[in-house]
Coordinates of C-alpha atoms in Angstrom, one line a residue:
M1420 CA -18.2 37.0 51.9
D1421 CA -14.5 36.5 52.0
N1422 CA -13.9 36.4 55.7
L1423 CA -16.8 34.6 57.5
A1424 CA -15.0 34.4 60.7
N1425 CA -15.3 38.2 61.2
L1426 CA -19.1 38.1 60.9
T1427 CA -21.4 38.0 63.9
D1428 CA -23.6 34.9 64.3
E1429 CA -26.6 37.1 63.4
E1430 CA -25.1 38.4 60.2
L1431 CA -24.2 34.8 59.2
A1432 CA -27.8 33.6 59.9
L1433 CA -29.2 36.4 57.8
S1434 CA -26.9 35.5 54.9
A1435 CA -28.3 33.2 52.3
S1436 CA -25.1 31.6 51.4
S1437 CA -24.2 27.9 52.1
E1438 CA -20.8 29.1 53.3
A1439 CA -22.4 31.2 56.1
E1440 CA -24.6 28.2 56.9
E1441 CA -21.5 25.8 57.2
E1442 CA -19.7 28.5 59.3
L1443 CA -22.6 28.6 61.9
I1444 CA -22.8 24.9 61.9
R1445 CA -19.3 24.8 62.7
R1446 CA -19.5 27.3 65.5
F1447 CA -22.5 25.7 67.2
S1448 CA -21.9 22.1 66.8
N1449 CA -20.6 22.1 70.5
L1450 CA -23.9 23.6 71.5
V1451 CA -25.5 20.7 69.8
K1452 CA -23.5 18.2 71.7
K1453 CA -24.1 20.1 74.9
C1454 CA -27.8 20.0 74.4
C1455 CA -27.7 16.2 73.6
R1456 CA -25.8 15.2 76.6
P1457 CA -28.6 14.9 79.2
L1458 CA -30.8 13.1 76.9
F1459 CA -31.1 9.5 75.5
L1460 CA -33.2 7.4 73.1
A1461 CA -34.0 4.0 74.3
G1462 CA -33.7 2.6 70.9
G1463 CA -31.1 4.7 69.5
D1464 CA -27.5 6.1 70.3
S1465 CA -25.9 9.4 70.8
E1466 CA -25.3 9.9 67.0
D1467 CA -29.2 9.7 66.5
L1468 CA -29.6 12.6 68.9
T1469 CA -26.8 14.5 67.5
Q1470 CA -28.3 14.3 64.0
E1471 CA -31.6 15.5 65.5
G1472 CA -29.7 18.5 67.1
M1473 CA -28.0 19.3 64.0
L1474 CA -31.3 19.5 62.2
G1475 CA -32.6 21.8 64.8
L1476 CA -29.6 23.9 64.3
L1477 CA -30.0 23.9 60.5
S1478 CA -33.5 24.9 61.0
A1479 CA -32.4 27.9 63.2
V1480 CA -29.9 29.0 60.6
R1481 CA -32.7 29.0 58.0
T1482 CA -35.4 30.6 59.9
F1483 CA -33.6 33.1 62.1
D1484 CA -35.1 36.6 62.1
E1485 CA -33.4 39.3 63.9
K1486 CA -36.8 41.2 64.4
G1487 CA -37.7 38.4 67.1
G1488 CA -35.3 40.1 69.6
A1489 CA -33.2 37.2 70.6
S1490 CA -29.7 36.6 69.6
F1491 CA -29.0 33.9 67.2
Q1492 CA -27.3 31.7 69.9
T1493 CA -30.5 31.9 72.0
Y1494 CA -32.7 31.1 69.1
A1495 CA -30.4 28.3 67.9
E1496 CA -30.4 26.7 71.4
R1497 CA -34.2 26.8 71.6
C1498 CA -34.5 25.4 68.0
I1499 CA -32.0 22.5 69.0
K1500 CA -33.7 21.7 72.2
N1501 CA -37.3 21.6 70.7
R1502 CA -36.0 19.2 67.8
L1503 CA -34.3 17.0 70.6
Y1504 CA -37.2 16.9 73.0
S1505 CA -39.6 16.2 70.0
A1506 CA -37.3 13.3 69.1
V1507 CA -37.2 11.8 72.7
K1508 CA -41.0 12.3 73.0
R1509 CA -41.5 10.4 69.7
D1510 CA -39.1 7.6 71.0
G1511 CA -40.9 7.6 74.4
K1512 CA -44.3 6.9 72.7
G1513 CA -42.7 3.8 70.9
G1514 CA -45.8 3.4 68.7
N1515 CA -44.2 1.0 66.2
R1516 CA -41.2 0.0 68.2
I1517 CA -42.1 -3.7 68.5
L1518 CA -42.7 -3.9 64.6
N1519 CA -39.5 -2.0 64.0
D1520 CA -37.3 -4.1 66.4
S1521 CA -38.8 -7.5 65.4
V1522 CA -36.4 -10.0 63.8
P1523 CA -37.9 -12.6 61.4
I1524 CA -37.2 -16.1 62.5
D1525 CA -36.5 -18.1 59.3
D1526 CA -33.9 -20.3 57.9
E1527 CA -31.8 -17.5 56.5
V1528 CA -31.7 -15.6 59.9
I1529 CA -30.8 -18.7 61.9
T1530 CA -27.0 -18.5 61.4
Q1531 CA -24.4 -18.0 64.0
R1532 CA -24.4 -14.3 63.2
G1533 CA -28.2 -14.1 63.2
L1534 CA -28.4 -15.8 66.6
R1535 CA -25.8 -13.4 68.0
E1536 CA -27.7 -10.4 66.9
L1537 CA -31.0 -12.0 68.2
E1538 CA -29.4 -12.5 71.6
D1539 CA -27.8 -9.0 71.6
L1540 CA -31.4 -7.6 70.8
I1541 CA -33.1 -9.5 73.6
I1542 CA -30.3 -8.5 76.1
N1543 CA -30.6 -5.0 75.1
R1544 CA -34.4 -5.0 75.5
E1545 CA -34.0 -6.6 78.9
Y1546 CA -31.4 -4.1 80.0
T1547 CA -33.6 -1.1 78.8
S1548 CA -36.7 -2.5 80.6
E1549 CA -34.7 -2.9 83.8
L1550 CA -33.2 0.6 83.5
I1551 CA -36.7 2.0 83.0
L1552 CA -38.1 0.1 85.9
K1553 CA -35.2 1.2 88.1
I1554 CA -35.5 4.7 87.2
R1555 CA -39.3 4.8 87.7
L1556 CA -38.7 3.2 91.1
N1557 CA -36.5 6.0 92.0
L1558 CA -38.8 8.8 90.9
S1559 CA -41.4 10.0 93.4
R1560 CA -45.0 9.6 92.6
F1561 CA -45.3 13.2 91.6
E1562 CA -42.1 13.0 89.3
N1563 CA -43.7 9.9 87.7
Q1564 CA -46.8 11.9 86.9
V1565 CA -45.0 14.8 85.6
I1566 CA -42.6 12.9 83.4
K1567 CA -45.6 10.8 81.9
L1568 CA -47.5 13.9 80.9
Y1569 CA -44.4 15.6 79.7
L1570 CA -43.6 12.7 77.5
D1571 CA -47.3 12.8 76.3
G1572 CA -46.6 16.2 74.9
L1573 CA -48.0 18.6 77.6
S1574 CA -46.4 21.7 78.3
Y1575 CA -45.3 22.8 81.8
S1576 CA -48.3 25.1 82.3
E1577 CA -50.6 22.3 81.0
I1578 CA -49.1 19.7 83.5
A1579 CA -49.2 22.1 86.3
E1580 CA -52.9 22.9 85.7
R1581 CA -53.8 19.1 85.3
L1582 CA -52.0 18.3 88.4
N1583 CA -53.1 21.5 90.3
K1584 CA -49.5 22.4 91.1
P1585 CA -47.4 25.5 90.4
E1586 CA -45.6 25.6 87.2
K1587 CA -42.2 25.9 88.9
S1588 CA -43.0 22.7 90.8
V1589 CA -43.3 20.9 87.5
D1590 CA -40.0 22.4 86.2
N1591 CA -38.2 21.3 89.4
A1592 CA -39.6 17.8 89.1
V1593 CA -38.4 17.6 85.3
Q1594 CA -35.0 18.8 86.4
R1595 CA -34.9 16.1 89.1
V1596 CA -35.8 13.5 86.7
R1597 CA -33.2 14.6 84.2
R1598 CA -30.5 14.5 87.1
K1599 CA -31.6 11.0 88.2
L1600 CA -31.5 9.7 84.5
I1601 CA -28.0 11.0 84.2
L1602 CA -27.0 9.0 87.4
H1603 CA -28.4 5.8 85.8

């Protein structure tokens, strides 16, 4: 595989070489960034999302099968988005967030640096809480219902069935919520 640049995405994906994997990751790193742009993790930063997206891309590289009928780009985008949505859903549930974000208050922590970090943590939590409240207030009742069920892991069809609405209405509501999130 002397000249990887001349190979198609599909040929690279079907190759077992690490050089081919690296070439696909290079080619599709902008797709990962594009998929990450409209999303956010309350407790993380854009690098966390980018890493999740890159793991989705790597999964696509390693599991692509041309018999599936999709181009590698289509398959990779789906794998990236699935990985990102899973990360956002995990973050939204926040099961252990309080434990993970806690700061021990003992003599070693109560230093100037420790106090500044504690203050930053409290301010960031307050900002995040205010932002979530502001966003929820700007959502319609239907949008709030849809996004809650979506973050609980339900598919569009399951949400549509539960709310007795067409699946297209659910999709439209999710898209409106995304636009509103970007504005905030």
